mmCIF file of C-alpha atoms in Angstrom:
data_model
loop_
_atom_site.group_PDB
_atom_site.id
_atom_site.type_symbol
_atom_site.label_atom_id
_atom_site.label_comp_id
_atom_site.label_asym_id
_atom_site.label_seq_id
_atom_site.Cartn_x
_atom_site.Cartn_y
_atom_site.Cartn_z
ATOM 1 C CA UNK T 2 -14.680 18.405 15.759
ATOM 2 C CA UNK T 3 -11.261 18.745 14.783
ATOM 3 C CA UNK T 4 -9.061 16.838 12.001
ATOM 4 C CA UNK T 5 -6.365 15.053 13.290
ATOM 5 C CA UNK T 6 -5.498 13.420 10.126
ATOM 6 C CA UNK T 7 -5.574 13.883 6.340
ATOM 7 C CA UNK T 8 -4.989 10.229 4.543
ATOM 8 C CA UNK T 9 -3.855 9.270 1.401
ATOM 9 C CA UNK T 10 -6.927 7.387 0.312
ATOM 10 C CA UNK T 11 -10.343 6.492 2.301
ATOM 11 C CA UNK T 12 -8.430 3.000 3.334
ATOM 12 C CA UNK T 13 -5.473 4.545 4.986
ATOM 13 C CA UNK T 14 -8.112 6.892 6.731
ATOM 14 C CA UNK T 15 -10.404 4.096 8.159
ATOM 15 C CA UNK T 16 -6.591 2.341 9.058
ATOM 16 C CA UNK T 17 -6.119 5.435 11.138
ATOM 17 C CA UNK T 18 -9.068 6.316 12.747
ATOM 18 C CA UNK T 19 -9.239 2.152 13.421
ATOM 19 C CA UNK T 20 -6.015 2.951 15.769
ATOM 20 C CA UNK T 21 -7.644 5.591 17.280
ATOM 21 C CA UNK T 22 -10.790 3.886 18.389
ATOM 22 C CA UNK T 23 -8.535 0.778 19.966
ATOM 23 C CA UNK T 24 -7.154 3.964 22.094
ATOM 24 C CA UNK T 25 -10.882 4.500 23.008
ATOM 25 C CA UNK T 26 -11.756 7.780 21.141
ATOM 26 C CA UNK T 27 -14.500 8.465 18.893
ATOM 27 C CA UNK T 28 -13.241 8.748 15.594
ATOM 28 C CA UNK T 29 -15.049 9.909 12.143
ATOM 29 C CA UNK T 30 -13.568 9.267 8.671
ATOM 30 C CA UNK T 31 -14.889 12.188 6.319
ATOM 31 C CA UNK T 32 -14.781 12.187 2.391
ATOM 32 C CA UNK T 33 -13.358 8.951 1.759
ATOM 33 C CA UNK T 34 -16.454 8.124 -0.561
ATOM 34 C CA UNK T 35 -15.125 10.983 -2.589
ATOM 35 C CA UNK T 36 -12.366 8.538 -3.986
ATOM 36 C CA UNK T 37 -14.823 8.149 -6.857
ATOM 37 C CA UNK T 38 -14.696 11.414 -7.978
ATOM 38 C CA UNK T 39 -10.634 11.853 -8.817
ATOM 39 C CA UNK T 40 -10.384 13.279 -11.782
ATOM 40 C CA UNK T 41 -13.269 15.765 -11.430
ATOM 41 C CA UNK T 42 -11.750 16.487 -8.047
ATOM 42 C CA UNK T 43 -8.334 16.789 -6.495
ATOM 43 C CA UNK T 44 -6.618 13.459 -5.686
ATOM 44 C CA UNK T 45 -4.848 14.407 -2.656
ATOM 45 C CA UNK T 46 -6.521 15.610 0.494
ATOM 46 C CA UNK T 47 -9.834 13.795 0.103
ATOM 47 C CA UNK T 48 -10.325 11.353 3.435
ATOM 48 C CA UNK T 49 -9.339 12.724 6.629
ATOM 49 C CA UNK T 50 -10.248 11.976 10.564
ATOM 50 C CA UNK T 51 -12.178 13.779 12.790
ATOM 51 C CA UNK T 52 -12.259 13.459 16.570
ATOM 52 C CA UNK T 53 -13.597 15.354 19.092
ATOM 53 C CA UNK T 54 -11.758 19.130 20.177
ATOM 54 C CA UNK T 55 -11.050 16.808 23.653
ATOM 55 C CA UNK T 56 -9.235 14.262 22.348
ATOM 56 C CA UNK T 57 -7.860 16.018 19.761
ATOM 57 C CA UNK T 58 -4.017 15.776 21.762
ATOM 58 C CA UNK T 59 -4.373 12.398 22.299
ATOM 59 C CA UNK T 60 -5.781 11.376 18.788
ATOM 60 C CA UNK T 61 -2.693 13.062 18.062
ATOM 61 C CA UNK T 62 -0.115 11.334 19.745
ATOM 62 C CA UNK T 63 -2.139 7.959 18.869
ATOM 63 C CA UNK T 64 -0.830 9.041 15.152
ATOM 64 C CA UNK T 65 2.464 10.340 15.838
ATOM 65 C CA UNK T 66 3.024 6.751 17.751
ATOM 66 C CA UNK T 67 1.702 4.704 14.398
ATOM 67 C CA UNK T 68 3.916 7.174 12.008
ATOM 68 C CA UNK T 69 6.612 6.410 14.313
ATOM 69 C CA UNK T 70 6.338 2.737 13.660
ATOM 70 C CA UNK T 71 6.686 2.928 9.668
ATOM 71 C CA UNK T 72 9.105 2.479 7.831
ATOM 72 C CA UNK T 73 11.224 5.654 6.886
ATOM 73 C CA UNK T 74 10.781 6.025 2.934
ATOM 74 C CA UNK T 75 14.152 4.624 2.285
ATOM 75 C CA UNK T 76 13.511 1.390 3.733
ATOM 76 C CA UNK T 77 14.873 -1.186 0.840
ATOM 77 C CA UNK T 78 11.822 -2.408 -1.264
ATOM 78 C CA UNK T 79 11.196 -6.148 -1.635
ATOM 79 C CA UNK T 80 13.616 -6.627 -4.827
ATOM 80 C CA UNK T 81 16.582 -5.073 -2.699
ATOM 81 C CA UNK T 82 15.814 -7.284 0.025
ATOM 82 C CA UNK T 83 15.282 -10.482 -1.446
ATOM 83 C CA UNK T 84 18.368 -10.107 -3.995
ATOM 84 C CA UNK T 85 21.472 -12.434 -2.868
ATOM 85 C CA UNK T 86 24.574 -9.767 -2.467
ATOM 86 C CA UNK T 87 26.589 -9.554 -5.027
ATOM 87 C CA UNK T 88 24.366 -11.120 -7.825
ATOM 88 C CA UNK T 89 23.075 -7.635 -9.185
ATOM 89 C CA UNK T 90 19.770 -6.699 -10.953
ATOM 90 C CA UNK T 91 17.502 -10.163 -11.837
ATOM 91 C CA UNK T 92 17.950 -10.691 -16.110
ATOM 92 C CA UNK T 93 14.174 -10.985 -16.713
ATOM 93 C CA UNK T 94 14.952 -11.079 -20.654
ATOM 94 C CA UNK T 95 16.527 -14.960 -19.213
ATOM 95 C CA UNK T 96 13.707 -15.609 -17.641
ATOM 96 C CA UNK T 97 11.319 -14.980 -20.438
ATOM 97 C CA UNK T 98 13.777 -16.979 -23.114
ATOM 98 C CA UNK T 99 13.833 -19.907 -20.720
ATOM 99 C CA UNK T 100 10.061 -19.755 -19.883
ATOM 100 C CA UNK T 101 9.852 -19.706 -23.904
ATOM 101 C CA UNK T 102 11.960 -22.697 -25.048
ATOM 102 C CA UNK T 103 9.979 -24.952 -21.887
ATOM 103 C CA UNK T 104 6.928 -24.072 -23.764
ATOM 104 C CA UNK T 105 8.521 -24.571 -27.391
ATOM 105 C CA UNK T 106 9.980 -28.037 -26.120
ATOM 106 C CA UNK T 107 6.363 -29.019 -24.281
ATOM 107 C CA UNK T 108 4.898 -27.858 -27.834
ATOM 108 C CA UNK T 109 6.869 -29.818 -29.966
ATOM 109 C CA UNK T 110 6.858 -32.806 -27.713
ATOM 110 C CA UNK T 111 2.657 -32.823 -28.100
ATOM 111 C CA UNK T 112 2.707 -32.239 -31.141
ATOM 112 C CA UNK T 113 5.000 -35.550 -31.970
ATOM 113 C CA UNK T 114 2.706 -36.915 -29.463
ATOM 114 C CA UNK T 115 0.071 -36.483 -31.574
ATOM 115 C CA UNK T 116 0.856 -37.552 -34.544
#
């Protein structure tokens, strides 16, 4: 058995060795039910996948094909894609005071409601 792949956390390691059984290889996640155990042990390095020394080149380029597909790691995140140009960060604070006098108005308007 070789390792072909050393995962993040037991979920990215079944996600991989998932895409290497559609390619039709036998494919073994090891130590992903260590998760459990970070802080006793070392987070990183835990779950990894095992195949077979024969299809150890093409478990390989089964991974290299899925890395491949990802998005580099300065791909915009969701905030920097949804924002309209030009408009800048979101004010949160205005959300929050507007959110605040809806429920002060609501509030006040039960209350006079009431009695």
């Amino acid at each position: 058995m070789k390792r072909v792949y050393e995962a993040r956390d037991g979920l990215e390691a079944h996600m991989v060795a998932g895409l290497i059984e559609q390619a039709g290889i036998m494919a073994q996640v090891n130590g992903d039910m260590l998760q459990g155990g970070v802080g006793d042990l070392p987070a990183a390095g835990l779950a990894s996948v095992w195949v077979a020394d024969s299809d150890e080149q093409r478990a390989r380029q089964v991974i290299g094909d899925f890395e491949a597909s990802q998005p580099p790691a300065s791909a915009p995140t969701l905030r920097e894609r949804i924002r309209e140009p030009g408009r800048g960060e979101p004010d949160s604070g205005r959300a929050f005071r507007q959110g605040l006098l809806v429920g002060v108005l609501l509030g006040a308007a039960l209350m006079a409601w009431l009695l």
